[in-house]
mmCIF file of C-alpha atoms in Angstrom:
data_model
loop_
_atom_site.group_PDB
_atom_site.id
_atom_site.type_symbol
_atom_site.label_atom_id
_atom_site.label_comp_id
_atom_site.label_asym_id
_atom_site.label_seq_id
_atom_site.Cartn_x
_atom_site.Cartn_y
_atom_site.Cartn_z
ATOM 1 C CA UNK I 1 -67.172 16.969 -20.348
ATOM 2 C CA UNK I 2 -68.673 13.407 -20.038
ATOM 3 C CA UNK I 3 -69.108 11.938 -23.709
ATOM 4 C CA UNK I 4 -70.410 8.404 -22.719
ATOM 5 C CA UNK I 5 -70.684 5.771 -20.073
ATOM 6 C CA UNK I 6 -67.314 3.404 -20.845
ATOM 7 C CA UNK I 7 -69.379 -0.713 -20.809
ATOM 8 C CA UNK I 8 -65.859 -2.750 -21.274
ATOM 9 C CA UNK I 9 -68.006 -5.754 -23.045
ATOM 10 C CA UNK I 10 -68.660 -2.999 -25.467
ATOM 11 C CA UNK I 11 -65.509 -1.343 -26.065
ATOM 12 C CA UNK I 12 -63.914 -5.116 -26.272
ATOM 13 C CA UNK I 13 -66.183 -6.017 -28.584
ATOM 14 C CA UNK I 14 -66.239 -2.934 -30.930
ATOM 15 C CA UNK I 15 -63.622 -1.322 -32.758
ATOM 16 C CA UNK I 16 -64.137 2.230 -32.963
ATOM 17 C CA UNK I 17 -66.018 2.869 -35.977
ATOM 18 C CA UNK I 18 -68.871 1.105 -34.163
ATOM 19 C CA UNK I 19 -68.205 2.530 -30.316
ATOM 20 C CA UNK I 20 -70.359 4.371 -28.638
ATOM 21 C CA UNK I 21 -67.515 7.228 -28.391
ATOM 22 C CA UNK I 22 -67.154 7.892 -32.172
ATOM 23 C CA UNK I 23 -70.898 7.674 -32.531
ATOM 24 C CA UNK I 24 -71.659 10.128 -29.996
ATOM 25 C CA UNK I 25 -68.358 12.595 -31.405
ATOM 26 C CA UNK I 26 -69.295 11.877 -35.228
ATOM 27 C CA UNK I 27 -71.646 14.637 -34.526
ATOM 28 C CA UNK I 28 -72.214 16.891 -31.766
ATOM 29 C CA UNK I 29 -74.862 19.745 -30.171
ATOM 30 C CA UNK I 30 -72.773 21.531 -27.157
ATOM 31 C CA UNK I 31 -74.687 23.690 -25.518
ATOM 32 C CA UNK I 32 -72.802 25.715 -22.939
ATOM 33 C CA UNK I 33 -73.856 27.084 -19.717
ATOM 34 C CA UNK I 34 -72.916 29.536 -17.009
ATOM 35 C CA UNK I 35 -71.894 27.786 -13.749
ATOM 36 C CA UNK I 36 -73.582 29.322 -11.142
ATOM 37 C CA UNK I 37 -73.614 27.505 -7.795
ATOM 38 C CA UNK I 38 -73.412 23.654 -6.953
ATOM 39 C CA UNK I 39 -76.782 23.954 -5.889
ATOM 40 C CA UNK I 40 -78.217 23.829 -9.478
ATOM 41 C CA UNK I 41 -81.416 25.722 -9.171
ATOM 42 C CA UNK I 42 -81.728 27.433 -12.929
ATOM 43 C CA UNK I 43 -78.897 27.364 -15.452
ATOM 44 C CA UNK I 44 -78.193 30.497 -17.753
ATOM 45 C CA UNK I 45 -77.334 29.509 -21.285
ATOM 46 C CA UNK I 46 -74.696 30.817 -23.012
ATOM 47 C CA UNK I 47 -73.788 29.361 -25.935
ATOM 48 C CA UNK I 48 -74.854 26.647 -28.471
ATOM 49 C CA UNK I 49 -72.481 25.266 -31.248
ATOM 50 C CA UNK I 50 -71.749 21.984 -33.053
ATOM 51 C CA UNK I 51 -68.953 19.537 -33.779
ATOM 52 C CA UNK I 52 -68.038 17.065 -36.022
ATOM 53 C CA UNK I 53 -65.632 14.790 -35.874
ATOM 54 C CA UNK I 54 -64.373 14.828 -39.924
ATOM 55 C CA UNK I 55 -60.739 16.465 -39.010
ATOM 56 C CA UNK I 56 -58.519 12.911 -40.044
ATOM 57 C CA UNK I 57 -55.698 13.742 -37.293
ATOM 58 C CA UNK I 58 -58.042 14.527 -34.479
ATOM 59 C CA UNK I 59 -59.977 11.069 -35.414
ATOM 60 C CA UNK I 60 -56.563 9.134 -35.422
ATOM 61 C CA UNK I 61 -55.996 11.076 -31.828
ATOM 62 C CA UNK I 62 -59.287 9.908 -30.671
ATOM 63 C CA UNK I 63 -59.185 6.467 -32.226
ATOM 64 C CA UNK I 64 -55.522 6.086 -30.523
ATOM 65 C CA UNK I 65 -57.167 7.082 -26.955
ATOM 66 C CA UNK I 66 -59.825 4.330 -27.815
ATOM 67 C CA UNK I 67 -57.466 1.537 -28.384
ATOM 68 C CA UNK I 68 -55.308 2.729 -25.486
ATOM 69 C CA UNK I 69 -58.229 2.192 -22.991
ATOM 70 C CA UNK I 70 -59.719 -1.524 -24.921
ATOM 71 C CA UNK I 71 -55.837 -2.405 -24.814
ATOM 72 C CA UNK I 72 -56.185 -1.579 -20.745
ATOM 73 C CA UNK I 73 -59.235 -3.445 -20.445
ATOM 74 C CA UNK I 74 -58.051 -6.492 -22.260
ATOM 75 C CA UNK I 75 -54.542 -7.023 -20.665
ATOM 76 C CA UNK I 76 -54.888 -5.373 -17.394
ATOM 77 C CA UNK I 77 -58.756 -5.425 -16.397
ATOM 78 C CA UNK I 78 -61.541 -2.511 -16.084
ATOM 79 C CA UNK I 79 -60.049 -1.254 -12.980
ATOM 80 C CA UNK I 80 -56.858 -0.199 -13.955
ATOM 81 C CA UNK I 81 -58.687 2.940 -16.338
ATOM 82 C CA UNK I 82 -57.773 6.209 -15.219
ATOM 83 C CA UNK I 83 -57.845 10.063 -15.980
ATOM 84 C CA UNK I 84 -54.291 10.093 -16.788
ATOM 85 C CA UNK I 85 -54.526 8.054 -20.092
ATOM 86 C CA UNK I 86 -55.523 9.596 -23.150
ATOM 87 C CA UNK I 87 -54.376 12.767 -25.336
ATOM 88 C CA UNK I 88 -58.307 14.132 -26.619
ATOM 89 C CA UNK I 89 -60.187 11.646 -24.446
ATOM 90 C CA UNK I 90 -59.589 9.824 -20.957
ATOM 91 C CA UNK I 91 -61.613 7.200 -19.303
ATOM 92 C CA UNK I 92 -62.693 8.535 -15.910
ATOM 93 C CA UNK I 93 -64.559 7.621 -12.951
ATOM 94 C CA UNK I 94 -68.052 8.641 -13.706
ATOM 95 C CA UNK I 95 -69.584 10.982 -10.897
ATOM 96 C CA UNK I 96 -68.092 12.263 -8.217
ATOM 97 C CA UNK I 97 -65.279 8.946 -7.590
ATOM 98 C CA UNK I 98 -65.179 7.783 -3.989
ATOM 99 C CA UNK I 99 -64.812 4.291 -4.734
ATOM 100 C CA UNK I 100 -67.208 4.324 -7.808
ATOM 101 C CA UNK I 101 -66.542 1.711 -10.027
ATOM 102 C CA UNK I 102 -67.963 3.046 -13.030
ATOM 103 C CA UNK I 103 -66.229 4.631 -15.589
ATOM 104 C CA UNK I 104 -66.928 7.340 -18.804
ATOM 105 C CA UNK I 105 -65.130 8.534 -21.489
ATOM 106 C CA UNK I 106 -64.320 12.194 -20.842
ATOM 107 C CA UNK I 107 -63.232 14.773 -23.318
ATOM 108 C CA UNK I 108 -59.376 16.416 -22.003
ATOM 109 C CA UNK I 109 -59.784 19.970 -21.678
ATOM 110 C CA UNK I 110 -57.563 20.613 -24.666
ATOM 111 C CA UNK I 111 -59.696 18.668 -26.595
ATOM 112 C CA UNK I 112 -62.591 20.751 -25.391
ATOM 113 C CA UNK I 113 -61.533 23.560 -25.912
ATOM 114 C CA UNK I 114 -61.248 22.359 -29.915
ATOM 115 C CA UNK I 115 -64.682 21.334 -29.525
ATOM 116 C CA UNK I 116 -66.125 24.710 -28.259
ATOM 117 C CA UNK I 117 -63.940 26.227 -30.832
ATOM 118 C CA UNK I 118 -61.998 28.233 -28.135
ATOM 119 C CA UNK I 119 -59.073 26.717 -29.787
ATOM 120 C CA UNK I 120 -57.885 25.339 -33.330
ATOM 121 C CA UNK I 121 -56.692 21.929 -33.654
#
């Protein structure tokens, strides 16, 4: 699940407290849908639940994936983000890749799967 687009001016210049990432996980509609077809004509919807971002450890987990991917930006440059980083959250290539160089944060599935409540932290 995309959170937010990843603007490496931004995340150097903000600790997390004041990213865009903890904003947008401080507090959370998910609405979730049945996948139907690629095609994307109608979309059935089948559930709708919220999330809040309050549980300390999770925040240090998600804070810790933060600073991993400003500590990438910083000493090795935008480019070198990828999917693999991260325990809750991983920066990703934003679309469908193919030499796109822009990049979101993503939530892990795990970390999904907290959020949807399918699983406890």
């Amino acid at each position: 699940m995309a959170i937010t687009m990843i603007n490496p001016k931004d995340v150097m210049a903000k600790k997390f407290e004041e990213s865009h990432l903890f904003l947008k996980l401080r507090s959370l509609i998910i609405c979730g849908r049945m996948f139907e077809s690629k095609a994307e004509e109608h979309s059935i919807l089948h559930s709708v639940g919220t999330f809040d971002l309050i549980d300390e450890k999770m925040k240090e987990q998600v804070r810790s994936d933060y600073e991993l991917v400003r500590a990438n930006i910083k000493n090795r440059g935008f480019k070198v983000l990828t999917g693999k980083m991260g325990v809750y959250v991983q920066p990703r290539t934003k679309g469908p890749g193919h030499g796109s160089i822009s990049r979101a944060f993503y939530a892990k599935r795990k970390f999904l799967a907290i959020i949807l409540g399918i699983e406890v932290p």
